[in-house]
């Protein structure tokens, strides 16, 4: 029997509907709404398109949204001063810097200048540390791992005591999701293994996984025979493998051989339409959470 498809597109809409209700509730209770600023330096087409999508989503939820586009020539000093302005702006609860930044600006220096209590991307070292501590400390989980965990929970997959294998150890996906799944708490309590390019028996580890999370960036890396029957497979990979001549759009593929895998596992995320749509959604969720925190709680 073919696996249940965990649709990120469908889940995104469910979560956005819930967030919209929460924003209305916040407005009724405090007279205020979440405030989000998106800082874009220069106008590279890919960055403009990401930022536009974030702004469109924020506006659809009724956020106070500022798009702050700066010239590609802005100095590091001026950019740091701009961040400081938003750090102290009481109407702003989330600050986003669209990466990559121009070469003359140090990405880390800029990201580290954001007030950790407004760092809704969850990239500030303080928030990385909070994720490591877990529990109530973990206020801003990074958005892609948060989306992965939300998909696992909402799909009804049991995580407590489950064998989770994470393929990949990047700072933005592999490491944080591994830590999050190993924490005490709902949607976690798993036994986690991280595998990477130096792992001796990649297939053997994957075969043990009740939940297999793959974030390697290698098309079709995970073969169907590596998948445990009935398991949940979360494919984070987004790989451009060609161009659709009719539409002019890139053909995308995940890290898992989806067609073959879906005949073996119990649940699986597609690419596209799986983890991808969840990332911006979780950014919105973090911003709502931040606003509540700044208003003293629900
Ligand atoms: P990354 O920084 O390139 O890290 C890839 C990781 O996978 C590394 O730890 C690497 O191991 C491991 N890996 C690569 N090839 C492998 C192999 N053959 N066997 C075992 N491990 C292997 O990538 P990332 O930023 O985490 O992104 C991973 C994928 O997720 C990409 O396709 C990216 O586009 C996608 N992604 C999607 C979203 C989204 O949907 N919203 C967000 C972020 C990323 P080593 O450490 O040993 O090199």
mmCIF file of C-alpha atoms in Angstrom, residues 22-285:
data_model
loop_
_atom_site.group_PDB
_atom_site.id
_atom_site.type_symbol
_atom_site.label_atom_id
_atom_site.label_comp_id
_atom_site.label_asym_id
_atom_site.label_seq_id
_atom_site.Cartn_x
_atom_site.Cartn_y
_atom_site.Cartn_z
ATOM 1 C CA UNK A 22 -4.361 34.327 17.281
ATOM 2 C CA UNK A 23 -3.485 37.720 15.766
ATOM 3 C CA UNK A 24 -7.180 38.730 15.931
ATOM 4 C CA UNK A 25 -7.272 37.620 19.572
ATOM 5 C CA UNK A 26 -4.099 39.626 20.290
ATOM 6 C CA UNK A 27 -5.580 42.717 18.660
ATOM 7 C CA UNK A 28 -8.773 42.383 20.707
ATOM 8 C CA UNK A 29 -6.833 41.914 23.927
ATOM 9 C CA UNK A 30 -3.907 44.347 23.558
ATOM 10 C CA UNK A 31 -4.949 46.651 20.699
ATOM 11 C CA UNK A 32 -1.691 45.644 18.997
ATOM 12 C CA UNK A 33 -0.459 43.199 16.339
ATOM 13 C CA UNK A 34 2.884 41.446 15.750
ATOM 14 C CA UNK A 35 5.479 43.658 14.063
ATOM 15 C CA UNK A 36 8.014 42.237 11.628
ATOM 16 C CA UNK A 37 10.776 44.040 9.740
ATOM 17 C CA UNK A 38 12.502 42.470 6.765
ATOM 18 C CA UNK A 39 15.859 44.022 5.931
ATOM 19 C CA UNK A 40 17.074 43.453 2.404
ATOM 20 C CA UNK A 41 20.479 44.730 1.265
ATOM 21 C CA UNK A 42 20.662 45.105 -2.516
ATOM 22 C CA UNK A 43 18.114 43.578 -4.855
ATOM 23 C CA UNK A 44 19.290 40.159 -6.034
ATOM 24 C CA UNK A 45 16.263 38.494 -7.678
ATOM 25 C CA UNK A 46 16.283 35.369 -5.447
ATOM 26 C CA UNK A 47 16.424 37.473 -2.248
ATOM 27 C CA UNK A 48 13.692 39.818 -3.515
ATOM 28 C CA UNK A 49 11.435 36.847 -4.244
ATOM 29 C CA UNK A 50 11.998 35.298 -0.757
ATOM 30 C CA UNK A 51 11.386 38.635 0.956
ATOM 31 C CA UNK A 52 8.245 39.297 -1.111
ATOM 32 C CA UNK A 53 6.798 35.950 -0.041
ATOM 33 C CA UNK A 54 7.570 36.627 3.630
ATOM 34 C CA UNK A 55 5.957 40.074 3.439
ATOM 35 C CA UNK A 56 2.889 38.756 1.615
ATOM 36 C CA UNK A 57 2.410 36.063 4.283
ATOM 37 C CA UNK A 58 2.912 38.555 7.152
ATOM 38 C CA UNK A 59 0.384 40.968 5.621
ATOM 39 C CA UNK A 60 -2.175 38.185 5.094
ATOM 40 C CA UNK A 61 -2.019 37.578 8.864
ATOM 41 C CA UNK A 62 -2.531 41.252 9.692
ATOM 42 C CA UNK A 63 1.011 41.912 10.970
ATOM 43 C CA UNK A 64 2.536 45.386 11.124
ATOM 44 C CA UNK A 65 5.086 44.768 8.377
ATOM 45 C CA UNK A 66 8.036 46.913 7.323
ATOM 46 C CA UNK A 67 10.106 46.168 4.273
ATOM 47 C CA UNK A 68 13.408 47.999 4.695
ATOM 48 C CA UNK A 69 15.441 47.780 1.495
ATOM 49 C CA UNK A 70 18.935 49.219 1.719
ATOM 50 C CA UNK A 71 21.418 50.014 -1.022
ATOM 51 C CA UNK A 72 23.998 47.345 -1.796
ATOM 52 C CA UNK A 73 26.631 49.960 -0.817
ATOM 53 C CA UNK A 74 25.432 50.382 2.783
ATOM 54 C CA UNK A 75 28.349 50.228 5.222
ATOM 55 C CA UNK A 76 28.497 47.575 7.931
ATOM 56 C CA UNK A 77 28.396 50.350 10.517
ATOM 57 C CA UNK A 78 25.183 51.824 9.068
ATOM 58 C CA UNK A 79 23.561 48.392 8.855
ATOM 59 C CA UNK A 80 24.418 47.707 12.504
ATOM 60 C CA UNK A 81 22.915 51.092 13.439
ATOM 61 C CA UNK A 82 19.730 50.216 11.522
ATOM 62 C CA UNK A 83 19.437 46.930 13.414
ATOM 63 C CA UNK A 84 19.884 48.779 16.693
ATOM 64 C CA UNK A 85 17.011 51.080 15.714
ATOM 65 C CA UNK A 86 14.684 48.087 15.280
ATOM 66 C CA UNK A 87 16.099 46.377 18.393
ATOM 67 C CA UNK A 88 14.644 49.212 20.466
ATOM 68 C CA UNK A 89 11.454 49.820 18.431
ATOM 69 C CA UNK A 90 8.509 48.663 20.620
ATOM 70 C CA UNK A 91 6.302 48.069 17.546
ATOM 71 C CA UNK A 92 8.766 45.491 16.147
ATOM 72 C CA UNK A 93 8.884 41.938 17.561
ATOM 73 C CA UNK A 94 10.773 40.181 14.782
ATOM 74 C CA UNK A 95 13.836 41.257 12.779
ATOM 75 C CA UNK A 96 14.822 39.406 9.635
ATOM 76 C CA UNK A 97 17.988 39.962 7.657
ATOM 77 C CA UNK A 98 17.775 38.401 4.217
ATOM 78 C CA UNK A 99 20.994 36.526 3.469
ATOM 79 C CA UNK A 100 23.386 36.515 1.699
ATOM 80 C CA UNK A 101 24.764 39.978 2.475
ATOM 81 C CA UNK A 102 27.281 41.743 0.179
ATOM 82 C CA UNK A 103 30.892 40.629 0.625
ATOM 83 C CA UNK A 104 32.039 43.787 2.480
ATOM 84 C CA UNK A 105 29.623 42.953 5.344
ATOM 85 C CA UNK A 106 30.284 40.249 7.925
ATOM 86 C CA UNK A 107 27.108 38.064 8.071
ATOM 87 C CA UNK A 108 27.849 36.807 11.578
ATOM 88 C CA UNK A 109 28.515 40.246 12.991
ATOM 89 C CA UNK A 110 25.166 41.435 11.618
ATOM 90 C CA UNK A 111 23.153 38.396 12.746
ATOM 91 C CA UNK A 112 24.722 38.603 16.207
ATOM 92 C CA UNK A 113 23.669 42.264 16.498
ATOM 93 C CA UNK A 114 19.965 41.343 16.476
ATOM 94 C CA UNK A 115 18.320 41.419 19.897
ATOM 95 C CA UNK A 116 17.972 37.661 20.666
ATOM 96 C CA UNK A 117 14.410 38.332 21.861
ATOM 97 C CA UNK A 118 13.525 39.572 18.342
ATOM 98 C CA UNK A 119 15.570 36.941 16.459
ATOM 99 C CA UNK A 120 12.610 35.076 14.927
ATOM 100 C CA UNK A 121 14.916 33.203 12.507
ATOM 101 C CA UNK A 122 16.552 31.604 15.541
ATOM 102 C CA UNK A 123 20.119 32.010 14.222
ATOM 103 C CA UNK A 124 21.575 34.094 17.093
ATOM 104 C CA UNK A 125 24.030 32.091 19.260
ATOM 105 C CA UNK A 126 21.838 32.849 22.303
ATOM 106 C CA UNK A 127 18.883 31.151 20.604
ATOM 107 C CA UNK A 128 21.056 28.254 19.445
ATOM 108 C CA UNK A 129 22.003 27.843 23.117
ATOM 109 C CA UNK A 130 18.363 28.066 24.182
ATOM 110 C CA UNK A 131 17.489 25.228 21.770
ATOM 111 C CA UNK A 132 20.249 23.171 23.358
ATOM 112 C CA UNK A 133 18.799 23.800 26.844
ATOM 113 C CA UNK A 134 15.265 23.048 25.606
ATOM 114 C CA UNK A 135 11.928 23.392 27.400
ATOM 115 C CA UNK A 136 10.582 26.917 27.921
ATOM 116 C CA UNK A 137 13.999 28.363 27.089
ATOM 117 C CA UNK A 138 13.650 27.341 23.436
ATOM 118 C CA UNK A 139 11.543 30.290 22.306
ATOM 119 C CA UNK A 140 12.681 30.609 18.693
ATOM 120 C CA UNK A 141 13.419 27.210 17.118
ATOM 121 C CA UNK A 142 15.054 27.764 13.708
ATOM 122 C CA UNK A 143 12.299 27.728 11.089
ATOM 123 C CA UNK A 144 13.114 24.704 8.900
ATOM 124 C CA UNK A 145 13.702 22.337 11.869
ATOM 125 C CA UNK A 146 10.573 23.753 13.537
ATOM 126 C CA UNK A 147 8.613 22.993 10.353
ATOM 127 C CA UNK A 148 9.984 19.437 10.271
ATOM 128 C CA UNK A 149 8.974 18.803 13.889
ATOM 129 C CA UNK A 150 5.518 20.314 13.309
ATOM 130 C CA UNK A 151 4.995 17.976 10.312
ATOM 131 C CA UNK A 152 6.021 14.953 12.356
ATOM 132 C CA UNK A 153 3.631 15.875 15.166
ATOM 133 C CA UNK A 154 0.685 16.888 12.976
ATOM 134 C CA UNK A 155 1.001 13.725 10.895
ATOM 135 C CA UNK A 156 0.371 11.729 14.087
ATOM 136 C CA UNK A 157 3.805 10.079 14.120
ATOM 137 C CA UNK A 158 4.841 8.786 17.567
ATOM 138 C CA UNK A 159 8.150 10.382 18.542
ATOM 139 C CA UNK A 160 8.580 9.176 22.121
ATOM 140 C CA UNK A 161 11.137 6.370 22.125
ATOM 141 C CA UNK A 162 11.295 6.427 18.310
ATOM 142 C CA UNK A 163 14.594 5.848 16.525
ATOM 143 C CA UNK A 164 15.255 9.068 14.606
ATOM 144 C CA UNK A 165 18.054 9.169 12.062
ATOM 145 C CA UNK A 166 19.076 12.585 10.706
ATOM 146 C CA UNK A 167 21.130 12.613 7.505
ATOM 147 C CA UNK A 168 23.186 15.835 7.529
ATOM 148 C CA UNK A 169 24.778 17.951 10.253
ATOM 149 C CA UNK A 170 24.408 21.538 9.036
ATOM 150 C CA UNK A 171 23.821 24.374 11.486
ATOM 151 C CA UNK A 172 20.511 25.306 9.878
ATOM 152 C CA UNK A 173 18.890 21.859 9.578
ATOM 153 C CA UNK A 174 20.703 18.681 10.687
ATOM 154 C CA UNK A 175 22.160 19.696 14.051
ATOM 155 C CA UNK A 176 19.172 21.678 15.388
ATOM 156 C CA UNK A 177 16.518 19.108 14.374
ATOM 157 C CA UNK A 178 18.601 16.336 15.961
ATOM 158 C CA UNK A 179 18.792 18.270 19.246
ATOM 159 C CA UNK A 180 15.096 19.172 19.133
ATOM 160 C CA UNK A 181 13.987 15.561 18.620
ATOM 161 C CA UNK A 182 16.203 14.376 21.499
ATOM 162 C CA UNK A 183 14.814 16.889 24.023
ATOM 163 C CA UNK A 184 12.286 16.038 26.694
ATOM 164 C CA UNK A 185 8.791 17.019 25.640
ATOM 165 C CA UNK A 186 5.916 16.619 23.224
ATOM 166 C CA UNK A 187 6.980 15.806 19.670
ATOM 167 C CA UNK A 188 10.417 14.783 20.937
ATOM 168 C CA UNK A 189 11.807 12.224 23.467
ATOM 169 C CA UNK A 190 13.372 10.356 20.541
ATOM 170 C CA UNK A 191 16.618 8.392 20.335
ATOM 171 C CA UNK A 192 18.618 10.281 17.744
ATOM 172 C CA UNK A 193 21.518 9.392 15.444
ATOM 173 C CA UNK A 194 23.191 11.955 13.174
ATOM 174 C CA UNK A 195 24.874 10.612 10.027
ATOM 175 C CA UNK A 196 27.084 12.434 7.495
ATOM 176 C CA UNK A 197 29.722 11.901 4.815
ATOM 177 C CA UNK A 198 32.121 10.156 7.227
ATOM 178 C CA UNK A 199 29.521 7.714 8.542
ATOM 179 C CA UNK A 200 30.605 4.120 7.907
ATOM 180 C CA UNK A 201 27.299 2.400 7.243
ATOM 181 C CA UNK A 202 24.805 5.022 6.077
ATOM 182 C CA UNK A 203 22.324 2.445 4.774
ATOM 183 C CA UNK A 204 22.467 0.418 8.002
ATOM 184 C CA UNK A 205 21.635 3.472 10.133
ATOM 185 C CA UNK A 206 18.812 4.607 7.860
ATOM 186 C CA UNK A 207 17.263 1.113 7.917
ATOM 187 C CA UNK A 208 16.797 1.390 11.711
ATOM 188 C CA UNK A 209 14.916 4.682 11.521
ATOM 189 C CA UNK A 210 11.302 4.930 12.639
ATOM 190 C CA UNK A 211 11.632 8.568 11.561
ATOM 191 C CA UNK A 212 14.155 9.340 8.826
ATOM 192 C CA UNK A 213 14.993 13.024 8.306
ATOM 193 C CA UNK A 214 17.147 13.664 5.253
ATOM 194 C CA UNK A 215 18.910 17.013 4.723
ATOM 195 C CA UNK A 216 21.939 16.265 2.555
ATOM 196 C CA UNK A 217 21.302 18.113 -0.711
ATOM 197 C CA UNK A 218 22.002 15.020 -2.836
ATOM 198 C CA UNK A 219 19.199 13.946 -5.205
ATOM 199 C CA UNK A 220 17.965 10.376 -4.617
ATOM 200 C CA UNK A 221 20.673 9.737 -1.991
ATOM 201 C CA UNK A 222 18.310 7.541 0.065
ATOM 202 C CA UNK A 223 17.489 4.313 -1.733
ATOM 203 C CA UNK A 224 14.219 2.447 -1.162
ATOM 204 C CA UNK A 225 16.037 -0.517 0.424
ATOM 205 C CA UNK A 226 17.359 1.860 3.159
ATOM 206 C CA UNK A 227 13.846 2.574 4.379
ATOM 207 C CA UNK A 228 12.192 0.752 7.265
ATOM 208 C CA UNK A 229 8.693 -0.437 6.315
ATOM 209 C CA UNK A 230 6.003 1.737 7.905
ATOM 210 C CA UNK A 231 8.422 4.521 8.924
ATOM 211 C CA UNK A 232 7.938 8.280 8.517
ATOM 212 C CA UNK A 233 10.277 9.914 6.000
ATOM 213 C CA UNK A 234 10.895 13.672 6.009
ATOM 214 C CA UNK A 235 12.756 14.771 2.901
ATOM 215 C CA UNK A 236 14.270 18.229 3.394
ATOM 216 C CA UNK A 237 16.414 18.208 0.254
ATOM 217 C CA UNK A 238 15.639 20.613 -2.552
ATOM 218 C CA UNK A 239 17.731 19.837 -5.628
ATOM 219 C CA UNK A 240 17.410 21.445 -9.049
ATOM 220 C CA UNK A 241 17.765 18.574 -11.499
ATOM 221 C CA UNK A 242 16.724 20.280 -14.727
ATOM 222 C CA UNK A 243 14.432 22.785 -16.343
ATOM 223 C CA UNK A 244 10.865 22.297 -17.516
ATOM 224 C CA UNK A 245 11.028 23.625 -21.060
ATOM 225 C CA UNK A 246 7.292 24.401 -21.195
ATOM 226 C CA UNK A 247 7.048 26.406 -17.952
ATOM 227 C CA UNK A 248 10.685 27.591 -17.768
ATOM 228 C CA UNK A 249 10.684 26.522 -14.105
ATOM 229 C CA UNK A 250 13.317 24.388 -12.377
ATOM 230 C CA UNK A 251 12.536 20.707 -11.881
ATOM 231 C CA UNK A 252 13.003 19.955 -8.171
ATOM 232 C CA UNK A 253 13.852 16.660 -6.544
ATOM 233 C CA UNK A 254 14.385 15.655 -2.929
ATOM 234 C CA UNK A 255 17.130 13.564 -1.327
ATOM 235 C CA UNK A 256 14.902 10.463 -1.268
ATOM 236 C CA UNK A 257 13.774 8.366 -4.222
ATOM 237 C CA UNK A 258 10.154 9.381 -3.578
ATOM 238 C CA UNK A 259 8.330 7.104 -6.041
ATOM 239 C CA UNK A 260 10.002 3.940 -4.752
ATOM 240 C CA UNK A 261 10.116 5.041 -1.089
ATOM 241 C CA UNK A 262 6.388 5.726 -0.875
ATOM 242 C CA UNK A 263 5.683 2.053 -1.519
ATOM 243 C CA UNK A 264 7.672 1.083 1.609
ATOM 244 C CA UNK A 265 7.349 3.768 4.294
ATOM 245 C CA UNK A 266 4.149 4.693 6.147
ATOM 246 C CA UNK A 267 4.275 8.475 5.687
ATOM 247 C CA UNK A 268 6.414 10.694 3.493
ATOM 248 C CA UNK A 269 6.833 14.362 2.564
ATOM 249 C CA UNK A 270 6.949 15.228 -1.163
ATOM 250 C CA UNK A 271 9.377 17.628 -2.893
ATOM 251 C CA UNK A 272 8.177 20.201 -3.739
ATOM 252 C CA UNK A 273 5.195 20.790 -1.427
ATOM 253 C CA UNK A 274 6.660 19.176 1.688
ATOM 254 C CA UNK A 275 9.033 20.863 4.147
ATOM 255 C CA UNK A 276 9.541 23.909 1.866
ATOM 256 C CA UNK A 277 6.176 25.636 2.536
ATOM 257 C CA UNK A 278 6.586 25.138 6.285
ATOM 258 C CA UNK A 279 9.672 27.348 6.736
ATOM 259 C CA UNK A 280 8.039 30.785 6.244
ATOM 260 C CA UNK A 281 5.007 29.541 8.193
ATOM 261 C CA UNK A 282 7.190 28.822 11.215
ATOM 262 C CA UNK A 283 8.772 32.240 10.863
ATOM 263 C CA UNK A 284 5.293 33.716 11.255
ATOM 264 C CA UNK A 285 4.651 31.458 14.242
#
